[in-house]
PDB file of C-alpha atoms in Angstrom:
ATOM      1  CA  THR A   1     136.420  85.379  66.021  1.00  0.00           C
ATOM      2  CA  VAL A   2     137.806  82.283  64.501  1.00  0.00           C
ATOM      3  CA  PHE A   3     141.980  81.751  64.122  1.00  0.00           C
ATOM      4  CA  VAL A   4     143.976  79.067  62.566  1.00  0.00           C
ATOM      5  CA  PRO A   5     147.658  78.234  62.143  1.00  0.00           C
ATOM      6  CA  GLY A   6     149.206  80.443  59.255  1.00  0.00           C
ATOM      7  CA  PHE A   7     151.399  79.165  56.507  1.00  0.00           C
ATOM      8  CA  ARG A   8     153.356  75.656  57.340  1.00  0.00           C
ATOM      9  CA  GLY A   9     151.347  75.822  60.781  1.00  0.00           C
ATOM     10  CA  ARG A  10     152.918  79.215  61.571  1.00  0.00           C
ATOM     11  CA  MET A  11     151.906  80.409  65.365  1.00  0.00           C
ATOM     12  CA  VAL A  12     153.145  83.483  66.643  1.00  0.00           C
ATOM     13  CA  ASN A  13     153.291  84.433  70.506  1.00  0.00           C
ATOM     14  CA  GLY A  14     151.483  80.944  70.872  1.00  0.00           C
ATOM     15  CA  LYS A  15     148.406  82.202  68.891  1.00  0.00           C
ATOM     16  CA  ALA A  16     146.881  80.994  65.400  1.00  0.00           C
ATOM     17  CA  PRO A  17     147.240  84.263  63.323  1.00  0.00           C
ATOM     18  CA  ALA A  18     145.317  83.735  60.261  1.00  0.00           C
ATOM     19  CA  CYS A  19     141.561  84.621  60.410  1.00  0.00           C
ATOM     20  CA  ALA A  20     139.308  81.563  59.160  1.00  0.00           C
ATOM     21  CA  SER A  21     137.032  84.082  57.817  1.00  0.00           C
ATOM     22  CA  CYS A  22     138.524  86.598  55.722  1.00  0.00           C
ATOM     23  CA  HIS A  23     142.470  84.975  55.634  1.00  0.00           C
ATOM     24  CA  SER A  24     144.032  88.022  57.328  1.00  0.00           C
ATOM     25  CA  TYR A  25     147.555  87.655  59.011  1.00  0.00           C
ATOM     26  CA  GLU A  26     148.719  90.396  61.970  1.00  0.00           C
ATOM     27  CA  ARG A  27     150.499  92.835  59.348  1.00  0.00           C
ATOM     28  CA  HIS A  28     147.068  93.197  57.546  1.00  0.00           C
ATOM     29  CA  ARG A  29     144.939  93.648  60.886  1.00  0.00           C
ATOM     30  CA  ILE A  30     147.536  96.343  61.840  1.00  0.00           C
ATOM     31  CA  VAL A  31     147.071  98.478  58.670  1.00  0.00           C
ATOM     32  CA  TYR A  32     143.279  98.180  59.110  1.00  0.00           C
ATOM     33  CA  GLY A  33     143.212  99.509  62.817  1.00  0.00           C
ATOM     34  CA  LEU A  34     145.455 102.417  61.747  1.00  0.00           C
ATOM     35  CA  TYR A  35     143.262 103.461  58.687  1.00  0.00           C
ATOM     36  CA  SER A  36     139.964 102.587  60.240  1.00  0.00           C
ATOM     37  CA  THR A  37     140.673 106.018  62.579  1.00  0.00           C
ATOM     38  CA  LEU A  38     141.403 108.087  59.553  1.00  0.00           C
ATOM     39  CA  THR A  39     138.076 107.662  57.830  1.00  0.00           C
ATOM     40  CA  LYS A  40     136.796 111.160  57.635  1.00  0.00           C
ATOM     41  CA  MET A  41     139.861 111.984  55.912  1.00  0.00           C
ATOM     42  CA  THR A  42     140.412 109.219  53.178  1.00  0.00           C
ATOM     43  CA  SER A  43     136.704 109.575  52.258  1.00  0.00           C
ATOM     44  CA  ASP A  44     137.905 112.117  49.740  1.00  0.00           C
ATOM     45  CA  TRP A  45     141.075 110.599  48.567  1.00  0.00           C
ATOM     46  CA  ARG A  46     142.259 108.609  45.237  1.00  0.00           C
ATOM     47  CA  ALA A  47     144.187 105.802  46.427  1.00  0.00           C
ATOM     48  CA  LEU A  48     145.988 103.520  44.180  1.00  0.00           C
ATOM     49  CA  GLN A  49     147.237 100.037  45.956  1.00  0.00           C
ATOM     50  CA  PHE A  50     150.116  98.078  44.916  1.00  0.00           C
ATOM     51  CA  ALA A  51     149.984  94.215  45.318  1.00  0.00           C
ATOM     52  CA  PRO A  52     146.283  94.648  46.947  1.00  0.00           C
ATOM     53  CA  ASP A  53     145.206  92.994  50.121  1.00  0.00           C
ATOM     54  CA  MET A  54     142.711  93.208  53.111  1.00  0.00           C
ATOM     55  CA  SER A  55     144.428  95.665  54.767  1.00  0.00           C
ATOM     56  CA  VAL A  56     142.193  98.464  53.609  1.00  0.00           C
ATOM     57  CA  ARG A  57     138.703  98.910  52.598  1.00  0.00           C
ATOM     58  CA  LYS A  58     138.083 100.299  48.728  1.00  0.00           C
ATOM     59  CA  ASP A  59     134.963 101.951  50.211  1.00  0.00           C
ATOM     60  CA  TRP A  60     136.961 104.023  52.789  1.00  0.00           C
ATOM     61  CA  PHE A  61     138.441 106.074  49.617  1.00  0.00           C
ATOM     62  CA  ARG A  62     136.736 108.302  47.098  1.00  0.00           C
ATOM     63  CA  GLU A  63     138.411 106.494  44.224  1.00  0.00           C
ATOM     64  CA  PHE A  64     140.392 103.001  44.185  1.00  0.00           C
ATOM     65  CA  GLN A  65     142.902 101.674  41.965  1.00  0.00           C
ATOM     66  CA  ASP A  66     144.673  98.629  42.555  1.00  0.00           C
ATOM     67  CA  SER A  67     147.834  97.189  40.869  1.00  0.00           C
ATOM     68  CA  LYS A  68     148.386  93.450  40.577  1.00  0.00           C
ATOM     69  CA  TYR A  69     151.548  91.905  38.868  1.00  0.00           C
ATOM     70  CA  GLY A  70     151.111  89.999  36.208  1.00  0.00           C
ATOM     71  CA  THR A  71     147.748  91.166  34.886  1.00  0.00           C
ATOM     72  CA  ASP A  72     146.690  94.043  32.346  1.00  0.00           C
ATOM     73  CA  ALA A  73     146.130  96.329  35.643  1.00  0.00           C
ATOM     74  CA  SER A  74     149.891  96.049  36.562  1.00  0.00           C
ATOM     75  CA  LEU A  75     151.937  99.253  37.006  1.00  0.00           C
ATOM     76  CA  ASP A  76     155.692  99.645  37.379  1.00  0.00           C
ATOM     77  CA  MET A  77     156.294 100.952  40.586  1.00  0.00           C
ATOM     78  CA  MET A  78     159.445 102.326  39.426  1.00  0.00           C
ATOM     79  CA  GLN A  79     158.028 104.229  36.162  1.00  0.00           C
ATOM     80  CA  ILE A  80     154.244 104.451  37.139  1.00  0.00           C
ATOM     81  CA  GLU A  81     152.492 105.704  33.984  1.00  0.00           C
ATOM     82  CA  LEU A  82     149.765 108.018  35.722  1.00  0.00           C
ATOM     83  CA  PRO A  83     149.856 111.807  35.803  1.00  0.00           C
ATOM     84  CA  SER A  84     151.864 113.704  38.809  1.00  0.00           C
ATOM     85  CA  GLY A  85     149.565 114.512  41.665  1.00  0.00           C
ATOM     86  CA  SER A  86     146.601 112.240  40.421  1.00  0.00           C
ATOM     87  CA  LYS A  87     146.742 110.110  43.617  1.00  0.00           C
ATOM     88  CA  ASP A  88     146.487 111.367  47.108  1.00  0.00           C
ATOM     89  CA  ILE A  89     147.842 108.054  48.460  1.00  0.00           C
ATOM     90  CA  ILE A  90     149.543 105.156  47.506  1.00  0.00           C
ATOM     91  CA  LEU A  91     149.265 101.998  49.320  1.00  0.00           C
ATOM     92  CA  SER A  92     152.455  99.307  49.460  1.00  0.00           C
ATOM     93  CA  ASN A  93     152.462  96.410  51.984  1.00  0.00           C
ATOM     94  CA  HIS A  94     155.656  94.297  51.420  1.00  0.00           C
ATOM     95  CA  VAL A  95     156.514  95.425  47.761  1.00  0.00           C
ATOM     96  CA  LEU A  96     159.634  97.632  47.968  1.00  0.00           C
ATOM     97  CA  GLU A  97     161.795  94.219  48.805  1.00  0.00           C
ATOM     98  CA  HIS A  98     161.112  92.899  45.659  1.00  0.00           C
ATOM     99  CA  VAL A  99     161.687  96.244  43.366  1.00  0.00           C
ATOM    100  CA  GLU A 100     165.025  96.735  42.228  1.00  0.00           C
ATOM    101  CA  ASP A 101     165.369 100.200  42.749  1.00  0.00           C
ATOM    102  CA  ASP A 102     163.717 101.023  45.742  1.00  0.00           C
ATOM    103  CA  VAL A 103     164.856 104.817  45.712  1.00  0.00           C
ATOM    104  CA  ARG A 104     163.440 105.183  41.802  1.00  0.00           C
ATOM    105  CA  ALA A 105     160.198 103.647  42.911  1.00  0.00           C
ATOM    106  CA  MET A 106     159.933 105.796  45.951  1.00  0.00           C
ATOM    107  CA  SER A 107     160.542 108.827  44.022  1.00  0.00           C
ATOM    108  CA  GLU A 108     157.803 107.921  41.532  1.00  0.00           C
ATOM    109  CA  MET A 109     155.416 107.153  44.414  1.00  0.00           C
ATOM    110  CA  LEU A 110     155.907 110.364  45.730  1.00  0.00           C
ATOM    111  CA  ARG A 111     155.782 111.894  42.243  1.00  0.00           C
ATOM    112  CA  VAL A 112     152.255 110.784  41.550  1.00  0.00           C
ATOM    113  CA  THR A 113     150.839 111.425  45.419  1.00  0.00           C
ATOM    114  CA  GLY A 114     152.290 115.082  44.097  1.00  0.00           C
ATOM    115  CA  ASP A 115     153.274 117.827  47.223  1.00  0.00           C
ATOM    116  CA  ARG A 116     150.382 117.147  49.119  1.00  0.00           C
ATOM    117  CA  GLY A 117     149.901 113.226  48.804  1.00  0.00           C
ATOM    118  CA  LEU A 118     151.118 110.265  51.044  1.00  0.00           C
ATOM    119  CA  VAL A 119     153.126 107.163  50.460  1.00  0.00           C
ATOM    120  CA  HIS A 120     152.448 104.295  52.593  1.00  0.00           C
ATOM    121  CA  VAL A 121     154.762 101.328  53.549  1.00  0.00           C
ATOM    122  CA  THR A 122     155.212  98.192  55.233  1.00  0.00           C
ATOM    123  CA  VAL A 123     158.008  95.488  54.831  1.00  0.00           C
ATOM    124  CA  PRO A 124     159.010  92.535  56.542  1.00  0.00           C
ATOM    125  CA  SER A 125     160.465  92.443  60.120  1.00  0.00           C
ATOM    126  CA  PRO A 126     162.645  96.061  59.987  1.00  0.00           C
ATOM    127  CA  SER A 127     163.027  96.057  63.921  1.00  0.00           C
ATOM    128  CA  ILE A 128     165.126  93.002  63.957  1.00  0.00           C
ATOM    129  CA  ARG A 129     168.548  94.425  61.996  1.00  0.00           C
ATOM    130  CA  ALA A 130     170.123  97.303  62.656  1.00  0.00           C
ATOM    131  CA  VAL A 131     171.126  98.263  58.968  1.00  0.00           C
ATOM    132  CA  SER A 132     169.212  97.245  55.855  1.00  0.00           C
ATOM    133  CA  LEU A 133     171.137  94.540  53.618  1.00  0.00           C
ATOM    134  CA  ASP A 134     170.779  94.916  49.571  1.00  0.00           C
ATOM    135  CA  TRP A 135     172.349  92.141  47.915  1.00  0.00           C
ATOM    136  CA  GLY A 136     171.612  93.545  44.242  1.00  0.00           C
ATOM    137  CA  PHE A 137     169.350  90.376  42.927  1.00  0.00           C
ATOM    138  CA  PRO A 138     166.149  89.082  43.601  1.00  0.00           C
ATOM    139  CA  ASP A 139     166.944  85.796  45.670  1.00  0.00           C
ATOM    140  CA  PRO A 140     164.644  83.235  45.140  1.00  0.00           C
ATOM    141  CA  GLU A 141     165.547  81.853  48.286  1.00  0.00           C
ATOM    142  CA  LYS A 142     164.265  84.645  50.088  1.00  0.00           C
ATOM    143  CA  ASN A 143     160.975  85.267  47.864  1.00  0.00           C
ATOM    144  CA  TYR A 144     162.442  86.838  45.386  1.00  0.00           C
ATOM    145  CA  HIS A 145     163.522  89.670  47.580  1.00  0.00           C
ATOM    146  CA  TRP A 146     166.399  92.476  46.801  1.00  0.00           C
ATOM    147  CA  ARG A 147     166.843  93.397  50.305  1.00  0.00           C
ATOM    148  CA  ASP A 148     166.266  93.173  53.840  1.00  0.00           C
ATOM    149  CA  TYR A 149     165.406  96.510  55.387  1.00  0.00           C
ATOM    150  CA  GLY A 150     166.584  97.665  58.637  1.00  0.00           C
ATOM    151  CA  ARG A 151     165.867  99.767  61.275  1.00  0.00           C
ATOM    152  CA  ASP A 152     167.328 102.271  59.001  1.00  0.00           C
ATOM    153  CA  LEU A 153     164.702 102.280  56.667  1.00  0.00           C
ATOM    154  CA  THR A 154     163.716 105.689  57.348  1.00  0.00           C
ATOM    155  CA  SER A 155     167.262 107.370  56.835  1.00  0.00           C
ATOM    156  CA  HIS A 156     167.788 105.566  53.897  1.00  0.00           C
ATOM    157  CA  PHE A 157     164.972 107.588  51.821  1.00  0.00           C
ATOM    158  CA  ASN A 158     165.667 110.736  54.030  1.00  0.00           C
ATOM    159  CA  GLN A 159     169.398 110.731  52.961  1.00  0.00           C
ATOM    160  CA  ARG A 160     168.483 110.024  49.101  1.00  0.00           C
ATOM    161  CA  ILE A 161     165.367 112.108  48.614  1.00  0.00           C
ATOM    162  CA  ARG A 162     164.885 116.036  49.339  1.00  0.00           C
ATOM    163  CA  GLY A 163     161.924 117.431  51.499  1.00  0.00           C
ATOM    164  CA  LEU A 164     160.929 114.277  52.288  1.00  0.00           C
ATOM    165  CA  TYR A 165     158.643 113.950  55.995  1.00  0.00           C
ATOM    166  CA  VAL A 166     158.505 110.090  57.373  1.00  0.00           C
ATOM    167  CA  LEU A 167     155.810 109.423  60.057  1.00  0.00           C
ATOM    168  CA  GLU A 168     157.073 105.795  61.710  1.00  0.00           C
ATOM    169  CA  THR A 169     154.456 104.186  63.715  1.00  0.00           C
ATOM    170  CA  LEU A 170     154.321 101.145  65.858  1.00  0.00           C
ATOM    171  CA  ALA A 171     151.378  99.619  65.926  1.00  0.00           C
ATOM    172  CA  GLU A 172     149.987  96.319  67.609  1.00  0.00           C
ATOM    173  CA  ASP A 173     147.506  93.308  66.213  1.00  0.00           C
ATOM    174  CA  ALA A 174     145.357  92.755  68.865  1.00  0.00           C
ATOM    175  CA  VAL A 175     145.120  88.882  68.007  1.00  0.00           C
ATOM    176  CA  THR A 176     148.931  87.995  68.574  1.00  0.00           C
ATOM    177  CA  ARG A 177     149.884  91.132  70.479  1.00  0.00           C
ATOM    178  CA  ILE A 178     152.548  91.463  67.995  1.00  0.00           C
ATOM    179  CA  GLN A 179     153.851  94.856  66.636  1.00  0.00           C
ATOM    180  CA  ASP A 180     155.057  95.996  63.419  1.00  0.00           C
ATOM    181  CA  TYR A 181     156.013  98.945  61.903  1.00  0.00           C
ATOM    182  CA  VAL A 182     153.878 101.181  59.557  1.00  0.00           C
ATOM    183  CA  TYR A 183     155.890 103.840  57.456  1.00  0.00           C
ATOM    184  CA  LEU A 184     154.077 107.272  55.684  1.00  0.00           C
ATOM    185  CA  PHE A 185     156.209 109.435  53.212  1.00  0.00           C
ATOM    186  CA  SER A 186     155.035 112.713  51.865  1.00  0.00           C
ATOM    187  CA  ARG A 187     156.200 116.191  50.946  1.00  0.00           C
ATOM    188  CA  ASN A 188     153.391 117.940  53.103  1.00  0.00           C
ATOM    189  CA  ARG A 189     154.406 118.154  56.798  1.00  0.00           C
ATOM    190  CA  SER A 190     150.775 119.180  57.807  1.00  0.00           C
ATOM    191  CA  LEU A 191     149.502 116.175  56.696  1.00  0.00           C
ATOM    192  CA  ILE A 192     151.481 114.138  58.485  1.00  0.00           C
ATOM    193  CA  SER A 193     151.252 116.017  61.713  1.00  0.00           C
ATOM    194  CA  ARG A 194     147.358 115.598  61.556  1.00  0.00           C
ATOM    195  CA  ILE A 195     147.489 111.806  61.127  1.00  0.00           C
ATOM    196  CA  ARG A 196     150.113 111.585  63.834  1.00  0.00           C
ATOM    197  CA  GLU A 197     147.731 113.907  66.271  1.00  0.00           C
ATOM    198  CA  ILE A 198     145.044 111.153  65.638  1.00  0.00           C
ATOM    199  CA  TRP A 199     147.230 107.970  65.906  1.00  0.00           C
ATOM    200  CA  ARG A 200     148.297 109.729  69.177  1.00  0.00           C
ATOM    201  CA  THR A 201     144.760 110.186  70.789  1.00  0.00           C
ATOM    202  CA  GLN A 202     144.788 106.406  70.349  1.00  0.00           C
ATOM    203  CA  ALA A 203     148.046 105.914  72.357  1.00  0.00           C
ATOM    204  CA  ILE A 204     149.804 104.752  69.158  1.00  0.00           C
ATOM    205  CA  SER A 205     153.470 105.162  69.039  1.00  0.00           C
ATOM    206  CA  THR A 206     154.722 107.215  66.617  1.00  0.00           C
ATOM    207  CA  SER A 207     157.943 109.470  65.429  1.00  0.00           C
ATOM    208  CA  VAL A 208     158.386 111.870  62.735  1.00  0.00           C
ATOM    209  CA  THR A 209     161.714 112.605  60.820  1.00  0.00           C
ATOM    210  CA  GLY A 210     162.257 114.749  57.967  1.00  0.00           C
TER     211      GLY A 210
END
């Protein structure tokens, strides 16, 4: 109920974006709102989250594991040391842009979630450019990103990984009224369709490719 300006006084649509209590930002609240509608499904899921944040609650899942860079719990997204099919969902918020080989990382996440699982991805501002830009090194001037994703994010992976379905969702933060994209990748078209129907009943804009 109380919000303050973001980093370096950042405002969004003239509104303070940071929750003074939990310190969430608009991108966290968007994801939180989406998954709060799926708890009947997620209660039986085994989850892994890279770079854990407050976008989801651990008690929404049957099992929850996190991977935090620079700690003993850290996992390499390009070579995840977990068995195939050992997770039902992998959550990745603003991580792929920090990974050298994003296609290899996506393939690994799909391996770990198996033929029935789900890979969740968000990246910074994909709507502001048509084509993704990859400059081939972690640029310290861009928070050590290897690339900036564009509106071609879904085709970027669909063209390189076979048998992939992608649910692209445009959702809105209730506080700042800013919209952002959330992507769900899976080899399970039925699962993608079930989630899409739930979100459509909430008047959330979705599309499926693959």
